[in-house]
Amino acid sequence: MVGGSITAFLLLCALISLFWTPGEVYGISIATRFLPVSAQHWLGTDQFGRDILSLLMAGTQNSITVGVVAVSIGLFAGVGLGLLASARRGWTEELIMRFSDFSFAFPAILSAIMITAILGPGGVNSIIAIGIYNVPVFARLTRGSANAIWTREYVMAARASGKGKFRITIEHILPNILSILIVQATIQFAIAILAEAALSYLGLGTQPPHPSWGRMLNEAQTLMFFQPMQAVYPGGAIALAVFGLNLLGDGLRDVLDPRLSRKR
């Protein structure tokens, strides 16, 4: 409930920011820089005179968009490869799993940095980079979960009745591992938000003037000693988003896992 509430709050902020923000997001006004918290500026203004709350709200759009698209890339491609490996076995499985092992040799952020360095900085390239990292995660999870389902009696009965591997995969394998994939998707969503923030902090992610929590942290690093809240606000937003998604993932696991339901 807590994780779902936090996630819903972030989604609501992103939705509202599409139509309204309490202050200017893209405009620069040196005359209004570093204004304190007030009724007009609820979190004050930054070094460019922009309303911080408005930047945070608009930055939510970016984080959610990157998370959704990157996780979707990893989910569809990774699940497809994992199901293929589990159904075909043999050299097909070995080839897909060795590719996944090779991908895991590079940490998420390092892989994203390498890809964006090759393709160039930008929001689209950061989404591609994070999405590519998610592919082997879902592929290995899908393959391992599907292999366990292939040994069940009802799958053997389906094979005995003449159903092909493709039909069994769609009708029996995928529905029975769907709950595991949903939980993993929420976890990867949180990792995608962290990765996007890191890339933006390094200047490889979302480019100006589009707001980003990671770039807000980058801009605030030189202000830490006399304007520390400039870094606390975006850092807190990132922490809150990751915390909420992790709680949501744990909660979904408890709800969707029948073994945990029986224990309760």
CSV table of C-alpha atoms in Angstrom, one decimal:
chain,number,residue,atom,x,y,z
A,1,MET,CA,0.0,0.0,0.0
A,2,VAL,CA,2.8,2.4,0.9
A,3,GLY,CA,4.8,1.6,-2.3
A,4,GLY,CA,1.7,1.9,-4.4
A,5,SER,CA,0.7,5.2,-2.8
A,6,ILE,CA,4.2,6.7,-3.4
A,7,THR,CA,4.2,5.5,-7.0
A,8,ALA,CA,0.7,6.8,-7.6
A,9,PHE,CA,1.8,10.2,-6.2
A,10,LEU,CA,4.7,10.4,-8.6
A,11,LEU,CA,2.5,9.5,-11.5
A,12,LEU,CA,0.0,12.1,-10.4
A,13,CYS,CA,2.8,14.8,-10.3
A,14,ALA,CA,3.9,13.8,-13.8
A,15,LEU,CA,0.3,14.0,-15.1
A,16,ILE,CA,-0.4,17.4,-13.5
A,17,SER,CA,2.9,18.8,-14.8
A,18,LEU,CA,1.8,18.2,-18.3
A,19,PHE,CA,-0.9,20.9,-17.8
A,20,TRP,CA,0.3,23.0,-14.9
A,21,THR,CA,3.3,23.8,-12.8
A,22,PRO,CA,3.5,26.4,-10.0
A,23,GLY,CA,6.3,28.3,-11.6
A,24,GLU,CA,8.4,28.7,-14.7
A,25,VAL,CA,10.2,25.5,-15.9
A,26,TYR,CA,12.2,26.7,-18.9
A,27,GLY,CA,12.5,30.4,-18.4
A,28,ILE,CA,15.6,32.0,-16.8
A,29,SER,CA,15.4,35.0,-14.5
A,30,ILE,CA,18.6,36.1,-12.8
A,31,ALA,CA,16.6,38.6,-10.7
A,32,THR,CA,14.7,35.8,-9.0
A,33,ARG,CA,17.6,33.4,-8.4
A,34,PHE,CA,18.0,31.7,-5.0
A,35,LEU,CA,14.7,32.9,-3.6
A,36,PRO,CA,13.7,31.3,-0.3
A,37,VAL,CA,10.7,29.1,0.3
A,38,SER,CA,7.5,31.2,0.0
A,39,ALA,CA,3.9,31.1,-1.0
A,40,GLN,CA,4.8,31.8,-4.6
A,41,HIS,CA,7.8,29.4,-4.7
A,42,TRP,CA,7.1,26.5,-2.4
A,43,LEU,CA,10.7,25.1,-2.6
A,44,GLY,CA,12.4,28.3,-3.6
A,45,THR,CA,14.3,28.9,-6.9
A,46,ASP,CA,17.6,27.7,-8.3
A,47,GLN,CA,20.6,29.5,-9.6
A,48,PHE,CA,18.8,30.4,-12.9
A,49,GLY,CA,15.7,31.7,-11.2
A,50,ARG,CA,13.6,28.6,-12.0
A,51,ASP,CA,11.0,27.3,-9.6
A,52,ILE,CA,12.4,24.1,-8.0
A,53,LEU,CA,9.1,22.5,-7.4
A,54,SER,CA,8.2,23.0,-11.1
A,55,LEU,CA,11.5,21.4,-12.1
A,56,LEU,CA,10.9,18.4,-9.9
A,57,MET,CA,7.4,17.9,-11.2
A,58,ALA,CA,8.5,18.2,-14.8
A,59,GLY,CA,11.5,15.9,-14.1
A,60,THR,CA,9.0,13.2,-13.0
A,61,GLN,CA,7.8,13.0,-16.5
A,62,ASN,CA,11.3,12.3,-17.8
A,63,SER,CA,12.0,9.7,-15.1
A,64,ILE,CA,8.8,7.8,-15.6
A,65,THR,CA,9.0,8.0,-19.4
A,66,VAL,CA,12.6,6.6,-19.4
A,67,GLY,CA,11.6,3.9,-16.9
A,68,VAL,CA,8.5,2.7,-18.8
A,69,VAL,CA,10.1,2.6,-22.2
A,70,ALA,CA,13.4,1.1,-21.1
A,71,VAL,CA,11.7,-1.6,-19.0
A,72,SER,CA,9.3,-2.3,-21.9
A,73,ILE,CA,12.3,-2.8,-24.2
A,74,GLY,CA,13.9,-5.2,-21.8
A,75,LEU,CA,10.7,-6.9,-20.9
A,76,PHE,CA,9.5,-7.7,-24.4
A,77,ALA,CA,12.9,-8.6,-25.9
A,78,GLY,CA,14.1,-10.4,-22.8
A,79,VAL,CA,11.0,-12.4,-22.2
A,80,GLY,CA,10.9,-13.4,-25.9
A,81,LEU,CA,14.5,-14.6,-25.7
A,82,GLY,CA,14.0,-16.4,-22.4
A,83,LEU,CA,10.9,-18.3,-23.7
A,84,LEU,CA,12.7,-19.2,-26.9
A,85,ALA,CA,15.7,-20.6,-24.9
A,86,SER,CA,13.4,-22.6,-22.6
A,87,ALA,CA,11.3,-24.0,-25.5
A,88,ARG,CA,14.0,-24.8,-27.9
A,89,ARG,CA,16.8,-25.8,-25.5
A,90,GLY,CA,20.1,-27.1,-27.0
A,91,TRP,CA,22.4,-24.7,-28.8
A,92,THR,CA,19.7,-22.0,-28.9
A,93,GLU,CA,19.5,-21.9,-25.1
A,94,GLU,CA,23.3,-22.0,-24.8
A,95,LEU,CA,23.7,-19.1,-27.3
A,96,ILE,CA,21.2,-16.9,-25.6
A,97,MET,CA,22.4,-17.6,-22.1
A,98,ARG,CA,26.1,-17.0,-23.0
A,99,PHE,CA,25.1,-13.7,-24.5
A,100,SER,CA,23.3,-12.9,-21.2
A,101,ASP,CA,26.4,-13.9,-19.2
A,102,PHE,CA,28.6,-11.6,-21.4
A,103,SER,CA,26.2,-8.7,-20.8
A,104,PHE,CA,26.3,-9.2,-17.1
A,105,ALA,CA,30.0,-8.7,-17.1
A,106,PHE,CA,29.3,-5.0,-17.4
A,107,PRO,CA,27.4,-3.2,-14.6
A,108,ALA,CA,24.2,-1.3,-15.5
A,109,ILE,CA,25.7,2.2,-15.3
A,110,LEU,CA,28.9,1.2,-17.1
A,111,SER,CA,27.0,-0.4,-19.9
A,112,ALA,CA,24.7,2.7,-20.3
A,113,ILE,CA,27.8,5.0,-20.3
A,114,MET,CA,29.5,2.9,-23.0
A,115,ILE,CA,26.4,2.9,-25.2
A,116,THR,CA,25.6,6.6,-24.8
A,117,ALA,CA,29.3,7.4,-25.4
A,118,ILE,CA,29.0,5.5,-28.7
A,119,LEU,CA,25.6,6.8,-29.8
A,120,GLY,CA,25.9,10.2,-28.3
A,121,PRO,CA,24.2,11.9,-25.3
A,122,GLY,CA,20.5,12.4,-25.2
A,123,GLY,CA,17.3,11.1,-23.7
A,124,VAL,CA,16.5,8.6,-26.5
A,125,ASN,CA,20.0,7.1,-26.4
A,126,SER,CA,19.8,6.7,-22.6
A,127,ILE,CA,16.5,4.9,-23.0
A,128,ILE,CA,18.1,2.5,-25.5
A,129,ALA,CA,21.1,2.0,-23.3
A,130,ILE,CA,19.1,1.2,-20.2
A,131,GLY,CA,16.7,-1.0,-22.2
A,132,ILE,CA,19.5,-3.1,-23.7
A,133,TYR,CA,20.8,-3.7,-20.1
A,134,ASN,CA,17.4,-4.9,-19.1
A,135,VAL,CA,17.2,-7.6,-21.9
A,136,PRO,CA,19.5,-10.2,-20.3
A,137,VAL,CA,17.9,-9.6,-16.8
A,138,PHE,CA,14.5,-10.6,-18.1
A,139,ALA,CA,15.9,-13.3,-20.4
A,140,ARG,CA,17.6,-15.2,-17.6
A,141,LEU,CA,14.7,-14.8,-15.2
A,142,THR,CA,12.2,-16.0,-17.9
A,143,ARG,CA,14.3,-18.9,-18.9
A,144,GLY,CA,14.8,-20.2,-15.3
A,145,SER,CA,11.2,-19.8,-14.4
A,146,ALA,CA,10.0,-21.3,-17.7
A,147,ASN,CA,12.3,-24.4,-17.3
A,148,ALA,CA,10.6,-25.1,-14.0
A,149,ILE,CA,7.1,-25.0,-15.6
A,150,TRP,CA,8.1,-27.2,-18.5
A,151,THR,CA,8.5,-30.1,-16.0
A,152,ARG,CA,5.0,-29.8,-14.5
A,153,GLU,CA,2.4,-32.5,-15.1
A,154,TYR,CA,-0.1,-30.2,-16.9
A,155,VAL,CA,2.5,-29.3,-19.4
A,156,MET,CA,3.4,-32.9,-20.0
A,157,ALA,CA,-0.4,-33.6,-20.5
A,158,ALA,CA,-0.6,-30.7,-23.0
A,159,ARG,CA,2.4,-32.2,-25.0
A,160,ALA,CA,0.7,-35.6,-24.9
A,161,SER,CA,-2.5,-34.1,-26.3
A,162,GLY,CA,-0.6,-32.9,-29.4
A,163,LYS,CA,0.0,-29.2,-28.5
A,164,GLY,CA,3.1,-27.7,-30.0
A,165,LYS,CA,5.8,-25.8,-28.1
A,166,PHE,CA,4.6,-22.4,-29.3
A,167,ARG,CA,1.1,-23.0,-28.2
A,168,ILE,CA,2.2,-24.5,-24.8
A,169,THR,CA,4.4,-21.5,-24.3
A,170,ILE,CA,1.6,-19.0,-24.9
A,171,GLU,CA,-1.2,-20.9,-23.1
A,172,HIS,CA,0.7,-22.5,-20.1
A,173,ILE,CA,4.2,-21.2,-19.6
A,174,LEU,CA,3.8,-17.4,-20.0
A,175,PRO,CA,0.7,-17.1,-17.8
A,176,ASN,CA,2.3,-19.1,-15.0
A,177,ILE,CA,5.5,-16.9,-14.9
A,178,LEU,CA,3.7,-13.6,-15.4
A,179,SER,CA,3.6,-12.7,-11.7
A,180,ILE,CA,7.3,-13.1,-11.4
A,181,LEU,CA,7.9,-10.9,-14.4
A,182,ILE,CA,5.6,-8.1,-13.1
A,183,VAL,CA,7.5,-8.0,-9.8
A,184,GLN,CA,10.9,-7.9,-11.6
A,185,ALA,CA,9.6,-5.1,-13.9
A,186,THR,CA,8.9,-2.9,-10.9
A,187,ILE,CA,12.4,-3.5,-9.6
A,188,GLN,CA,14.0,-2.8,-13.0
A,189,PHE,CA,11.8,0.4,-13.1
A,190,ALA,CA,13.6,1.7,-10.0
A,191,ILE,CA,17.0,0.7,-11.5
A,192,ALA,CA,16.1,2.5,-14.7
A,193,ILE,CA,15.3,5.7,-12.8
A,194,LEU,CA,18.7,5.5,-11.0
A,195,ALA,CA,20.5,4.8,-14.2
A,196,GLU,CA,18.8,7.7,-16.0
A,197,ALA,CA,19.7,10.1,-13.1
A,198,ALA,CA,23.3,8.9,-13.2
A,199,LEU,CA,23.6,9.4,-17.0
A,200,SER,CA,22.0,12.9,-16.7
A,201,TYR,CA,24.3,13.7,-13.9
A,202,LEU,CA,27.3,12.8,-16.1
A,203,GLY,CA,25.9,14.8,-19.0
A,204,LEU,CA,25.0,11.7,-21.1
A,205,GLY,CA,21.3,11.6,-20.4
A,206,THR,CA,18.5,14.1,-20.9
A,207,GLN,CA,19.9,17.3,-22.3
A,208,PRO,CA,19.0,20.9,-21.5
A,209,PRO,CA,16.5,22.6,-21.4
A,210,HIS,CA,14.5,19.5,-20.5
A,211,PRO,CA,14.4,19.0,-16.7
A,212,SER,CA,16.0,16.0,-15.2
A,213,TRP,CA,16.6,15.0,-11.5
A,214,GLY,CA,20.1,13.9,-12.3
A,215,ARG,CA,21.1,17.1,-14.1
A,216,MET,CA,19.6,19.1,-11.2
A,217,LEU,CA,22.0,17.2,-8.9
A,218,ASN,CA,24.9,18.0,-11.3
A,219,GLU,CA,24.0,21.7,-11.3
A,220,ALA,CA,23.7,21.8,-7.5
A,221,GLN,CA,27.1,20.1,-6.7
A,222,THR,CA,28.9,23.5,-6.8
A,223,LEU,CA,26.3,25.0,-4.4
A,224,MET,CA,26.5,22.4,-1.6
A,225,PHE,CA,28.1,24.7,0.9
A,226,PHE,CA,25.8,27.7,0.7
A,227,GLN,CA,22.7,26.2,-1.0
A,228,PRO,CA,22.6,22.5,0.1
A,229,MET,CA,18.8,22.2,-0.4
A,230,GLN,CA,19.4,22.6,-4.2
A,231,ALA,CA,20.8,19.0,-4.0
A,232,VAL,CA,18.5,17.7,-1.3
A,233,TYR,CA,15.3,18.2,-3.3
A,234,PRO,CA,16.3,16.2,-6.5
A,235,GLY,CA,18.2,13.6,-4.4
A,236,GLY,CA,15.1,13.2,-2.2
A,237,ALA,CA,12.9,12.8,-5.3
A,238,ILE,CA,15.1,10.0,-6.7
A,239,ALA,CA,15.3,8.3,-3.3
A,240,LEU,CA,11.5,8.5,-2.9
A,241,ALA,CA,10.8,7.1,-6.3
A,242,VAL,CA,13.2,4.1,-5.9
A,243,PHE,CA,11.9,3.5,-2.3
A,244,GLY,CA,8.3,3.5,-3.5
A,245,LEU,CA,9.0,1.2,-6.5
A,246,ASN,CA,10.9,-1.3,-4.3
A,247,LEU,CA,8.1,-1.4,-1.8
A,248,LEU,CA,5.6,-1.9,-4.6
A,249,GLY,CA,7.7,-4.8,-6.0
A,250,ASP,CA,7.9,-6.5,-2.5
A,251,GLY,CA,4.2,-6.0,-2.0
A,252,LEU,CA,3.3,-7.4,-5.5
A,253,ARG,CA,5.5,-10.4,-4.8
A,254,ASP,CA,3.6,-11.1,-1.5
A,255,VAL,CA,0.2,-10.7,-3.2
A,256,LEU,CA,1.0,-12.7,-6.4
A,257,ASP,CA,3.0,-15.5,-4.8
A,258,PRO,CA,0.5,-18.2,-3.7
A,259,ARG,CA,3.0,-19.7,-1.3
A,260,LEU,CA,3.3,-16.5,0.7
A,261,SER,CA,-0.5,-16.1,0.6
A,262,ARG,CA,-0.8,-19.5,2.3
A,263,LYS,CA,1.6,-18.5,5.0
A,264,ARG,CA,-0.5,-15.5,5.8
